[in-house]
Short mmCIF file of C-alpha atoms (C1' of nucleotides) in Angstrom, two decimals:
data_model
loop_
_atom_site.label_atom_id
_atom_site.label_comp_id
_atom_site.label_asym_id
_atom_site.label_seq_id
_atom_site.Cartn_x
_atom_site.Cartn_y
_atom_site.Cartn_z
CA MET U 211 5.09 43.72 -53.40
CA GLY U 212 6.85 45.95 -55.79
CA LYS U 213 6.67 46.05 -59.71
CA LEU U 214 9.93 45.64 -61.74
CA LEU U 215 10.94 48.73 -63.62
CA LYS U 216 13.78 49.55 -66.32
CA THR U 217 16.18 52.18 -65.48
CA ASN U 218 19.61 53.07 -66.01
CA CYS U 219 22.45 54.25 -63.15
CA PHE U 220 24.38 56.26 -66.04
CA ALA U 221 21.36 58.62 -66.64
CA CYS U 222 20.00 58.21 -63.43
CA ARG U 223 19.00 61.83 -61.91
CA SER U 224 18.42 60.15 -58.34
CA ARG U 225 21.84 58.53 -58.03
CA SER U 226 23.34 58.62 -54.63
CA ASP U 227 26.50 60.43 -54.76
CA ILE U 228 28.59 57.61 -53.22
CA PHE U 229 28.29 56.12 -56.84
CA ASN U 230 30.33 59.17 -58.21
CA THR U 231 33.49 57.81 -56.96
CA LEU U 232 33.16 54.46 -59.33
CA ASN U 233 34.64 54.42 -62.80
CA ASP U 234 32.43 53.53 -65.92
CA ASP U 235 33.17 50.15 -65.51
CA GLN U 236 32.38 49.89 -62.05
CA LEU U 237 29.09 51.66 -62.67
CA GLN U 238 28.37 49.14 -65.46
CA ARG U 239 28.63 46.47 -63.04
CA ILE U 240 26.11 47.86 -60.59
CA ASP U 241 23.82 48.83 -63.39
CA CYS U 242 23.79 45.28 -64.94
CA GLU U 243 23.25 43.90 -61.41
CA LYS U 244 20.66 46.29 -59.92
CA VAL U 245 16.95 45.53 -59.83
CA SER U 246 14.44 48.50 -59.73
CA ILE U 247 11.40 48.24 -57.67
CA TYR U 248 7.97 50.40 -57.20
CA TYR U 249 6.43 50.31 -54.00
CA LYS U 250 2.84 51.48 -53.03
CA PRO U 251 2.43 53.67 -49.77
CA GLY U 252 2.69 51.21 -46.83
CA GLU U 253 4.43 48.35 -48.70
CA VAL U 254 7.27 46.85 -46.61
CA ILE U 255 10.88 47.36 -48.27
CA PHE U 256 12.61 45.03 -45.58
CA LYS U 257 11.61 43.88 -42.16
CA GLN U 258 13.65 44.12 -38.94
CA GLY U 259 15.14 40.78 -38.06
CA THR U 260 15.08 39.67 -42.00
CA PRO U 261 18.42 38.55 -43.75
CA CYS U 262 20.07 41.41 -45.22
CA HIS U 263 21.15 41.04 -48.84
CA SER U 264 20.71 44.34 -50.48
CA LEU U 265 21.69 47.94 -50.42
CA VAL U 266 18.63 50.03 -51.11
CA CYS U 267 18.66 53.21 -52.91
CA ILE U 268 15.55 55.34 -52.91
CA THR U 269 14.83 56.79 -56.57
CA SER U 270 11.57 58.46 -55.88
CA GLY U 271 9.04 58.70 -53.01
CA LEU U 272 9.58 58.65 -49.44
CA VAL U 273 10.56 55.72 -46.87
CA LYS U 274 10.39 55.46 -43.15
CA SER U 275 12.68 53.61 -41.33
CA TYR U 276 12.00 52.44 -37.76
CA ILE U 277 12.61 50.20 -34.88
CA GLU U 278 9.90 47.77 -34.24
CA HIS U 279 8.80 47.06 -30.62
CA GLU U 280 6.79 44.07 -29.66
CA ASN U 281 3.68 45.37 -27.92
CA SER U 282 4.62 49.20 -28.09
CA ASN U 283 4.79 51.89 -30.62
CA ASP U 284 7.29 52.09 -33.62
CA LEU U 285 9.91 54.30 -33.33
CA ILE U 286 10.90 56.21 -36.73
CA PHE U 287 14.54 57.28 -36.89
CA SER U 288 14.92 58.56 -40.35
CA LEU U 289 12.70 59.34 -43.31
CA THR U 290 14.58 58.87 -46.63
CA ARG U 291 14.19 60.96 -49.91
CA PRO U 292 15.77 60.09 -53.19
CA SER U 293 19.50 60.41 -53.86
CA ASN U 294 19.72 58.70 -50.49
CA TYR U 295 20.11 54.98 -49.56
CA LEU U 296 19.12 52.86 -46.50
CA LEU U 297 21.91 52.01 -44.45
CA MET U 298 22.22 48.63 -43.19
CA PRO U 299 24.82 48.41 -40.42
CA GLY U 300 23.81 44.60 -39.88
CA ALA U 301 25.30 43.73 -43.53
CA PHE U 302 28.62 43.77 -41.74
CA VAL U 303 27.62 42.36 -38.35
CA ASP U 304 25.00 39.70 -38.54
CA GLN U 305 23.62 39.74 -41.89
CA ARG U 306 20.35 40.86 -40.40
CA HIS U 307 18.20 44.03 -40.68
CA HIS U 308 18.06 45.96 -37.45
CA TYR U 309 15.20 48.09 -38.34
CA SER U 310 12.13 47.86 -40.89
CA ALA U 311 11.64 50.14 -43.96
CA VAL U 312 8.25 50.99 -45.22
CA ALA U 313 7.13 53.17 -48.40
CA VAL U 314 5.09 56.08 -47.01
CA GLU U 315 4.77 57.68 -50.39
CA GLU U 316 4.66 56.15 -53.63
CA THR U 317 8.43 54.74 -54.08
CA THR U 318 10.76 53.48 -56.56
CA ALA U 319 14.13 52.14 -55.43
CA CYS U 320 17.18 50.10 -57.01
CA LEU U 321 18.36 47.06 -54.97
CA PHE U 322 22.12 46.12 -55.35
CA ASN U 323 23.34 43.00 -54.15
CA ILE U 324 25.60 43.70 -51.11
CA ASP U 325 28.47 41.38 -52.18
CA ILE U 326 29.00 43.46 -55.17
CA ILE U 327 29.09 46.51 -52.88
CA VAL U 328 31.58 45.04 -50.76
CA GLU U 329 33.39 43.92 -53.84
CA LEU U 330 33.76 47.43 -55.27
CA MET U 331 34.61 48.96 -51.60
CA LYS U 332 37.86 46.42 -51.68
CA ALA U 333 38.28 47.73 -55.34
CA ASN U 334 37.63 51.30 -54.93
CA VAL U 335 39.05 53.12 -51.76
CA SER U 336 37.09 56.59 -52.26
CA PHE U 337 33.93 54.38 -52.67
CA ALA U 338 34.72 52.43 -49.64
CA SER U 339 35.58 55.93 -47.47
CA GLU U 340 32.57 57.45 -48.80
CA PHE U 341 30.47 54.62 -47.48
CA LEU U 342 32.24 54.81 -44.30
CA ARG U 343 31.52 58.47 -44.12
CA LYS U 344 27.50 57.82 -44.73
CA ALA U 345 27.59 55.28 -42.17
CA SER U 346 29.21 57.45 -39.79
CA LEU U 347 26.76 60.29 -40.25
CA GLN U 348 24.02 57.61 -39.66
CA THR U 349 25.77 56.98 -36.04
CA VAL U 350 25.88 60.59 -35.42
CA ASN U 351 21.98 61.18 -36.24
CA LEU U 352 21.52 58.24 -33.63
CA PHE U 353 23.50 60.27 -31.14
CA HIS U 354 21.28 63.02 -31.69
CA LYS U 355 18.05 60.90 -31.69
CA ILE U 356 19.03 59.32 -28.39
CA SER U 357 19.90 62.64 -26.79
CA GLY U 358 16.52 64.01 -27.66
CA LEU U 359 14.52 61.10 -26.75
CA THR U 360 15.89 61.06 -23.20
CA GLN U 361 16.46 64.70 -22.40
CA LYS U 362 13.38 66.37 -24.20
CA HIS U 363 10.01 66.66 -23.12
CA ILE U 364 7.29 66.22 -25.70
CA TYR U 365 7.30 69.74 -26.77
CA GLY U 366 11.07 69.83 -27.75
CA ARG U 367 10.77 66.57 -29.36
CA MET U 368 7.82 67.63 -31.59
CA ALA U 369 9.60 70.87 -32.47
CA ASP U 370 12.44 68.92 -33.37
CA THR U 371 10.20 66.81 -35.92
CA ILE U 372 8.72 69.63 -37.34
CA LEU U 373 12.06 71.41 -37.98
CA TYR U 374 13.38 68.11 -39.55
CA LEU U 375 10.30 67.60 -41.79
CA ALA U 376 10.86 71.23 -43.29
CA SER U 377 14.61 71.11 -43.31
CA SER U 378 15.31 67.62 -44.69
CA VAL U 379 11.94 66.29 -45.78
CA TYR U 380 9.88 68.64 -47.44
CA ASN U 381 12.31 71.25 -47.85
CA ASN U 382 10.13 74.11 -47.32
CA LYS U 383 8.84 75.89 -44.38
CA ALA U 384 5.19 75.09 -45.47
CA PHE U 385 4.07 71.64 -46.55
CA GLU U 386 1.56 69.22 -47.13
CA LEU U 387 2.03 66.33 -44.67
CA THR U 388 2.18 62.88 -46.32
CA ILE U 389 2.54 61.04 -43.04
CA SER U 390 -0.02 60.30 -40.74
CA ARG U 391 -0.38 61.62 -36.94
CA GLN U 392 0.63 58.33 -35.80
CA GLU U 393 3.86 58.59 -38.10
CA LEU U 394 4.33 61.98 -36.55
CA ALA U 395 4.16 60.50 -32.98
CA ASP U 396 6.66 57.82 -34.02
CA LEU U 397 9.08 60.32 -35.38
CA SER U 398 8.88 62.09 -32.00
CA GLY U 399 8.75 59.30 -29.39
CA MET U 400 5.20 60.02 -28.01
CA THR U 401 1.88 58.74 -28.44
CA LYS U 402 -0.72 59.99 -31.14
CA GLU U 403 -2.88 61.56 -28.69
CA SER U 404 0.11 63.45 -27.33
CA ALA U 405 1.15 64.39 -30.71
CA ILE U 406 -2.07 65.87 -31.59
CA ARG U 407 -2.13 67.96 -28.41
CA VAL U 408 1.30 69.36 -28.94
CA LEU U 409 0.32 70.32 -32.44
CA LYS U 410 -2.75 71.86 -31.23
CA LYS U 411 -0.84 74.19 -28.49
CA PHE U 412 1.75 75.08 -31.10
CA LYS U 413 -1.11 76.18 -33.14
CA ASP U 414 -2.88 78.07 -30.50
CA GLU U 415 0.34 79.85 -29.86
CA GLU U 416 0.90 80.66 -33.44
CA ILE U 417 4.01 78.95 -33.87
CA ILE U 418 2.70 77.05 -36.83
CA SER U 419 -0.53 76.82 -38.65
CA LEU U 420 -2.12 73.64 -39.49
CA ASN U 421 -5.29 72.70 -41.54
CA GLY U 422 -5.86 69.13 -42.14
CA ASN U 423 -2.58 68.21 -43.43
CA TYR U 424 -1.16 71.48 -44.54
CA LEU U 425 1.51 72.58 -41.83
CA GLU U 426 3.34 75.89 -41.96
CA ILE U 427 6.00 77.41 -39.71
CA LEU U 428 5.01 80.58 -38.56
CA ASN U 429 7.55 81.43 -35.97
CA GLN U 430 10.60 79.58 -36.59
CA SER U 431 12.91 80.93 -34.06
CA MET U 432 10.41 80.00 -31.29
CA LEU U 433 10.43 76.45 -32.56
CA GLU U 434 14.09 76.32 -32.53
CA SER U 435 14.09 77.74 -29.15
CA ILE U 436 11.47 75.14 -27.95
CA ASN U 437 13.64 72.52 -29.67
CA LYS U 438 16.38 73.62 -27.60
CA ASN U 439 15.15 74.27 -24.15
CA GLY U 440 11.73 72.51 -24.08
CA MET G 139 45.68 65.16 -17.33
CA GLY G 140 47.73 61.49 -18.15
CA LYS G 141 51.13 60.51 -17.85
CA LEU G 142 53.38 59.36 -20.62
CA LEU G 143 54.24 55.45 -20.76
CA LYS G 144 56.39 53.41 -23.10
CA THR G 145 54.71 50.68 -24.91
CA ASN G 146 55.13 48.61 -27.86
CA CYS G 147 52.58 47.47 -30.58
CA PHE G 148 54.43 44.28 -31.54
CA ALA G 149 54.36 42.88 -28.19
CA CYS G 150 51.18 44.57 -26.88
CA ARG G 151 48.82 42.02 -25.19
CA SER G 152 45.82 44.46 -25.46
CA ARG G 153 46.22 45.04 -29.28
CA SER G 154 42.69 45.60 -30.77
CA ASP G 155 42.32 42.86 -33.34
CA ILE G 156 41.70 45.53 -36.06
CA PHE G 157 45.59 45.77 -36.24
CA ASN G 158 45.86 42.17 -36.96
CA THR G 159 44.99 43.10 -40.45
CA LEU G 160 48.11 45.12 -40.76
CA ASN G 161 51.66 44.19 -42.04
CA ASP G 162 54.74 44.65 -39.98
CA ASP G 163 55.82 47.92 -41.97
CA GLN G 164 52.28 49.41 -41.12
CA LEU G 165 52.41 48.12 -37.60
CA GLN G 166 55.80 49.73 -37.30
CA ARG G 167 54.29 53.02 -38.55
CA ILE G 168 51.57 53.15 -35.88
CA ASP G 169 53.91 52.03 -33.25
CA CYS G 170 56.34 54.80 -34.04
CA GLU G 171 53.31 57.14 -34.16
CA LYS G 172 51.21 56.27 -31.22
CA VAL G 173 51.12 57.96 -27.58
CA SER G 174 50.36 55.87 -24.75
CA ILE G 175 48.78 57.68 -21.84
CA TYR G 176 47.91 56.95 -18.19
CA TYR G 177 44.45 58.37 -16.73
CA LYS G 178 43.52 58.20 -13.18
CA PRO G 179 39.65 57.26 -12.48
CA GLY G 180 37.45 60.37 -13.41
CA GLU G 181 39.77 61.86 -15.64
CA VAL G 182 38.54 62.95 -19.32
CA ILE G 183 39.83 60.95 -22.07
CA PHE G 184 37.90 63.40 -24.53
CA LYS G 185 34.99 65.61 -24.36
CA GLN G 186 31.91 65.82 -26.21
CA GLY G 187 32.00 68.76 -28.97
CA THR G 188 35.81 69.14 -28.96
CA PRO G 189 38.02 68.27 -32.25
CA CYS G 190 38.35 64.73 -32.96
CA HIS G 191 42.37 64.05 -33.64
CA SER G 192 42.91 60.23 -32.20
CA LEU G 193 41.71 57.12 -32.24
CA VAL G 194 41.61 55.77 -28.70
CA CYS G 195 42.70 52.09 -27.98
CA ILE G 196 42.39 51.21 -24.20
CA THR G 197 45.10 49.02 -23.21
CA SER G 198 44.15 48.50 -19.32
CA GLY G 199 41.27 49.66 -17.34
CA LEU G 200 37.78 50.86 -17.66
CA VAL G 201 36.29 53.93 -19.73
CA LYS G 202 32.57 55.03 -19.86
CA SER G 203 31.33 56.61 -23.00
CA TYR G 204 28.32 58.97 -22.45
CA ILE G 205 26.16 61.99 -24.09
CA GLU G 206 26.14 64.82 -22.20
CA HIS G 207 23.05 66.88 -21.77
CA GLU G 208 23.12 70.37 -20.26
CA ASN G 209 20.90 70.44 -17.29
CA SER G 210 19.99 66.43 -17.49
CA ASN G 211 21.71 63.65 -16.59
CA ASP G 212 24.39 61.84 -18.75
CA LEU G 213 23.80 58.72 -20.81
CA ILE G 214 26.23 56.26 -20.83
CA PHE G 215 25.83 54.06 -23.76
CA SER G 216 28.98 52.12 -23.45
CA LEU G 217 31.75 50.98 -20.99
CA THR G 218 34.72 49.81 -22.64
CA ARG G 219 37.66 47.28 -21.67
CA PRO G 220 41.08 46.74 -22.82
CA SER G 221 41.45 45.56 -26.60
CA ASN G 222 38.82 47.73 -27.48
CA TYR G 223 38.91 51.18 -28.87
CA LEU G 224 36.64 54.13 -28.78
CA LEU G 225 34.98 54.44 -31.95
CA MET G 226 34.63 58.37 -33.42
CA PRO G 227 31.82 58.55 -35.97
CA GLY G 228 32.54 62.23 -35.79
CA ALA G 229 36.13 61.90 -37.27
CA PHE G 230 34.34 61.23 -40.76
CA VAL G 231 31.58 63.81 -40.40
CA ASP G 232 32.50 66.87 -38.85
CA GLN G 233 35.67 66.12 -37.05
CA ARG G 234 34.00 66.61 -33.51
CA HIS G 235 33.58 64.18 -30.73
CA HIS G 236 29.86 63.51 -30.19
CA TYR G 237 30.12 62.01 -27.01
CA SER G 238 32.63 62.28 -23.91
CA ALA G 239 35.02 59.56 -22.77
CA VAL G 240 36.14 59.50 -19.01
CA ALA G 241 38.39 56.73 -17.17
CA VAL G 242 36.23 54.83 -14.62
CA GLU G 243 38.89 52.70 -13.45
CA GLU G 244 42.74 53.46 -13.43
CA THR G 245 43.26 53.18 -17.42
CA THR G 246 45.88 53.15 -19.89
CA ALA G 247 45.17 54.02 -23.61
CA CYS G 248 47.08 54.48 -27.02
CA LEU G 249 46.28 57.23 -29.15
CA PHE G 250 46.86 57.19 -32.98
CA ASN G 251 46.54 60.15 -35.12
CA ILE G 252 43.27 59.85 -37.33
CA ASP G 253 44.96 60.87 -40.38
CA ILE G 254 47.46 57.88 -40.10
CA ILE G 255 44.64 55.58 -39.49
CA VAL G 256 42.53 56.69 -42.76
CA GLU G 257 46.04 56.39 -44.70
CA LEU G 258 46.06 52.88 -43.61
CA MET G 259 42.43 52.09 -44.36
CA LYS G 260 43.43 53.31 -47.85
CA ALA G 261 46.53 51.10 -47.97
CA ASN G 262 44.96 48.17 -46.42
CA VAL G 263 41.54 46.93 -47.59
CA SER G 264 41.34 44.41 -44.65
CA PHE G 265 41.92 47.14 -42.17
CA ALA G 266 39.37 49.51 -43.81
CA SER G 267 36.60 46.70 -43.76
CA GLU G 268 37.42 45.50 -40.38
CA PHE G 269 36.90 49.22 -39.28
CA LEU G 270 33.74 49.34 -41.08
CA ARG G 271 32.53 46.29 -39.32
CA LYS G 272 33.53 47.80 -35.71
CA ALA G 273 31.50 51.05 -36.77
CA SER G 274 28.55 49.04 -37.99
CA LEU G 275 28.59 47.02 -34.56
CA GLN G 276 28.48 50.10 -32.68
CA THR G 277 25.44 51.46 -34.73
CA VAL G 278 23.73 48.19 -34.03
CA ASN G 279 24.29 48.59 -30.45
CA LEU G 280 22.85 52.07 -30.42
CA PHE G 281 19.75 50.64 -32.27
CA HIS G 282 19.39 48.38 -29.11
CA LYS G 283 20.09 50.99 -26.82
CA ILE G 284 17.51 53.28 -28.26
CA SER G 285 15.28 50.28 -28.25
CA GLY G 286 15.66 49.45 -24.68
CA LEU G 287 15.35 53.29 -23.65
CA THR G 288 12.16 54.06 -25.40
CA GLN G 289 10.40 50.95 -24.75
CA LYS G 290 11.26 49.21 -21.43
CA HIS G 291 10.38 50.27 -17.90
CA ILE G 292 12.93 51.20 -15.45
CA TYR G 293 13.00 47.33 -14.20
CA GLY G 294 13.71 46.10 -17.88
CA ARG G 295 16.31 48.58 -18.25
CA MET G 296 18.39 47.76 -15.00
CA ALA G 297 18.06 44.07 -15.77
CA ASP G 298 19.65 44.79 -19.01
CA THR G 299 22.60 46.73 -17.55
CA ILE G 300 23.25 44.25 -14.96
CA LEU G 301 23.52 41.44 -17.68
CA TYR G 302 25.57 43.76 -19.76
CA LEU G 303 27.97 44.24 -16.79
CA ALA G 304 28.07 40.58 -15.91
CA SER G 305 28.50 39.50 -19.78
CA SER G 306 30.72 42.34 -21.23
CA VAL G 307 32.16 44.32 -18.48
CA TYR G 308 32.99 42.00 -15.48
CA ASN G 309 32.82 38.69 -17.27
CA ASN G 310 31.29 37.00 -14.33
CA LYS G 311 27.87 36.32 -12.74
CA ALA G 312 29.52 38.09 -9.35
CA PHE G 313 31.48 41.04 -9.43
CA GLU G 314 32.78 44.12 -7.69
CA LEU G 315 31.06 47.24 -8.97
CA THR G 316 33.62 49.99 -9.88
CA ILE G 317 31.04 52.29 -11.15
CA SER G 318 28.99 54.38 -8.76
CA ARG G 319 25.07 54.06 -8.29
CA GLN G 320 24.80 57.39 -10.53
CA GLU G 321 26.79 55.70 -13.16
CA LEU G 322 24.54 52.51 -13.02
CA ALA G 323 21.60 54.94 -13.38
CA ASP G 324 23.32 56.79 -16.35
CA LEU G 325 23.86 53.29 -18.02
CA SER G 326 19.92 52.43 -17.54
CA GLY G 327 18.48 55.95 -18.26
CA MET G 328 17.06 56.49 -14.95
CA THR G 329 17.66 58.91 -11.66
CA LYS G 330 20.05 57.66 -9.11
CA GLU G 331 17.28 57.30 -6.84
CA SER G 332 15.31 55.00 -9.08
CA ALA G 333 18.27 52.90 -9.84
CA ILE G 334 18.75 52.27 -5.84
CA ARG G 335 15.24 51.62 -5.51
CA VAL G 336 15.01 48.92 -8.54
CA LEU G 337 18.40 47.22 -7.10
CA LYS G 338 16.37 46.83 -3.81
CA LYS G 339 13.71 45.17 -5.26
CA PHE G 340 15.66 42.66 -7.11
CA LYS G 341 17.50 42.15 -3.94
CA ASP G 342 14.32 41.66 -2.07
CA GLU G 343 13.19 39.04 -4.59
CA GLU G 344 16.38 37.58 -4.34
CA ILE G 345 17.27 37.94 -8.23
CA ILE G 346 20.34 39.34 -7.12
CA SER G 347 22.57 39.64 -4.03
CA LEU G 348 24.01 43.22 -3.49
CA ASN G 349 26.33 44.09 -0.38
CA GLY G 350 27.91 47.57 -0.81
CA ASN G 351 29.22 47.24 -4.18
CA TYR G 352 29.43 43.28 -4.51
CA LEU G 353 26.88 42.20 -6.83
CA GLU G 354 25.94 38.64 -7.72
CA ILE G 355 23.33 37.54 -10.19
CA LEU G 356 21.04 34.74 -8.24
CA ASN G 357 18.33 34.22 -10.75
CA GLN G 358 19.87 34.85 -14.19
CA SER G 359 16.70 33.41 -16.21
CA MET G 360 14.38 35.69 -14.23
CA LEU G 361 16.55 38.61 -15.00
CA GLU G 362 16.55 37.90 -18.72
CA SER G 363 12.75 37.48 -18.25
CA ILE G 364 12.61 41.05 -16.71
CA ASN G 365 15.01 42.53 -19.46
CA LYS G 366 12.69 41.11 -22.34
CA ASN G 367 9.19 41.70 -20.83
CA GLY G 368 9.63 44.42 -18.37
"C1'" DC Q 220 -25.80 56.57 -51.10
"C1'" DA Q 221 -25.64 53.95 -46.82
"C1'" DA Q 222 -22.11 51.49 -44.46
"C1'" DT Q 223 -17.79 50.14 -43.29
"C1'" DT Q 224 -13.23 51.28 -42.26
"C1'" DA Q 225 -9.32 54.29 -40.95
"C1'" DC Q 226 -7.57 58.03 -39.24
"C1'" DA Q 227 -8.02 62.44 -35.95
"C1'" DT Q 228 -9.72 64.76 -31.83
"C1'" DT Q 229 -10.89 65.73 -27.35
"C1'" DG Q 230 -11.58 64.89 -22.34
"C1'" DA Q 231 -11.16 62.21 -18.02
"C1'" DT Q 232 -8.03 59.18 -15.42
"C1'" DT Q 233 -4.10 56.83 -13.95
"C1'" DC Q 234 0.61 55.93 -12.95
"C1'" DA Q 235 5.56 55.31 -13.58
"C1'" DG Q 236 9.26 57.65 -12.64
"C1'" DA Q 237 11.23 62.24 -11.46
"C1'" DT Q 238 11.72 65.53 -8.01
"C1'" DC Q 239 12.54 67.19 -3.60
"C1'" DA Q 240 14.20 66.49 1.19
"C1'" DA Q 241 16.32 64.63 4.83
"C1'" DT Q 242 19.31 61.30 6.75
"C1'" DG Q 243 22.94 57.58 6.84
"C1'" DT Q 244 27.39 55.95 5.77
"C1'" DA Q 245 32.29 55.77 5.12
"C1'" DA Q 246 36.24 57.48 3.27
"C1'" DA Q 247 39.64 61.14 2.97
"C1'" DA Q 248 41.70 65.45 4.97
"C1'" DC Q 249 43.26 68.44 8.07
"C1'" DG N 183 39.90 61.91 16.13
"C1'" DT N 184 37.07 65.30 14.43
"C1'" DT N 185 35.51 67.68 10.34
"C1'" DT N 186 34.87 67.49 5.43
"C1'" DT N 187 33.42 65.59 1.40
"C1'" DA N 188 31.05 62.38 -1.43
"C1'" DC N 189 28.20 58.85 -2.19
"C1'" DA N 190 24.09 55.85 -0.90
"C1'" DT N 191 19.71 55.28 0.80
"C1'" DT N 192 14.80 56.34 1.99
"C1'" DG N 193 10.33 58.40 2.15
"C1'" DA N 194 6.89 62.02 0.52
"C1'" DT N 195 5.12 64.33 -2.93
"C1'" DC N 196 4.55 65.94 -7.76
"C1'" DT N 197 3.72 65.71 -12.63
"C1'" DG N 198 4.49 64.69 -17.59
"C1'" DA N 199 2.84 61.82 -20.47
"C1'" DA N 200 0.47 57.62 -21.05
"C1'" DT N 201 -3.86 54.99 -21.23
"C1'" DC N 202 -8.53 54.74 -21.66
"C1'" DA N 203 -12.90 56.13 -23.50
"C1'" DA N 204 -15.68 58.34 -26.68
"C1'" DT N 205 -16.87 61.01 -30.56
"C1'" DG N 206 -15.75 63.42 -34.85
"C1'" DT N 207 -14.52 63.19 -39.92
"C1'" DA N 208 -13.48 61.73 -44.19
"C1'" DA N 209 -12.43 58.38 -47.51
"C1'" DT N 210 -13.83 54.02 -49.74
"C1'" DT N 211 -16.74 49.99 -50.64
"C1'" DG N 212 -20.49 47.21 -51.83
#
DNA sequence: CAATTACATTGATTCAGATCAATGTAAAAC
DNA sequence: GTTTTACATTGATCTGAATCAATGTAATTG
């Protein structure tokens, strides 16, 4: 599970902006300490319920973060691209992961021991407040997710997912999906069958075009309206 | 909306434990700066979408925190008792409240300007890390809430709510409800009518007793089992 | 290249829980 | 003490989305 890689924090193009607050000595410290790992699609980065040791920064690829349920579908609450890291609120509560993280595409990530991160937060106030800012952003996003899941119907939820993919994951109105229909469903809090039916409806109404995994938003404003009202 | 009260942080019996990390000078600072307010049941403490200026510490009473939806029911994600404060992730993101807070019982609260809180976090590492710990706990609780809302049926969700009320709100297996049936429903992510029907079923099955607003848990283990599996 | 395996699609059916519609109850206001 | 108003309860009906059941399609494997 994961192949070791050689990397350098100073030259890193996928460095998370929270590390910009560190001075050279501090950056040196995490550079020495870090472990860089390669994951194949489908490989587990960490699993819900397990002890939480490391801060994970994604340096290439795509990762899904999801809440696991015993006899029910997973709920993906976030897809993470390079320069972002996987937040671990459990690190400050019960030292357990409260969700699972799995590579969706080929992924590389740097792991930093959480004790060193805590140490740096104590030594560097800007680093700590940047960290709190990111943690708060995640919480705000969770409020948004709860809101969507409880208030909206499947059409609105899928519209939200498509807009999220275009704006935050593939950064384009047209993209080749690297996630499955099941994952599209898990992102939208519905079953695979419902996801397929909703996508078909959007296609029939020429809101999107979809051929295999190639998706293009044809009517953005309609999609936004469905997201808001449906 | 709210009557001014005279209080003292040093002698306060309802002081949040995050303030225990402060030295006397720092405590003096927040004591001088704070504003203490009385709220009647139903009064708004802050409203979703409005600018976020203050950290709110509850010193007596009970407060509901809920996500508002335009044409749909509210979703209460937390009830807050004294010694706890209302977290405001928006303060570090977009300076907006992402949920509303309303007094359920007669409530008093102390408001601290967020700038002073941020200043103290910079001056006092323990205070900052205690703050991050509380924020992380809230996030973990939100994961739990999402999980329950998407995975469980109404019986499991109401069982969760009753157990939450007994363990974290009224601190007793038997209690006089100070929240309405609608609020019970908003806590459990269902309609008022469904909440009433579920409560009736629990009563018929002698899992709880319920007379008016007096609720008693008769079969705790059954309730836990429904919470887990239903 | 046939066979296995994983993923995608479509239709038929079911059901949990919402909505709609009264009616009951009790506290507060005049 | 009657009226108003808010909250609680119950039953009937409806419906969105899940589940169940095939079948289709494409990629991988021996």
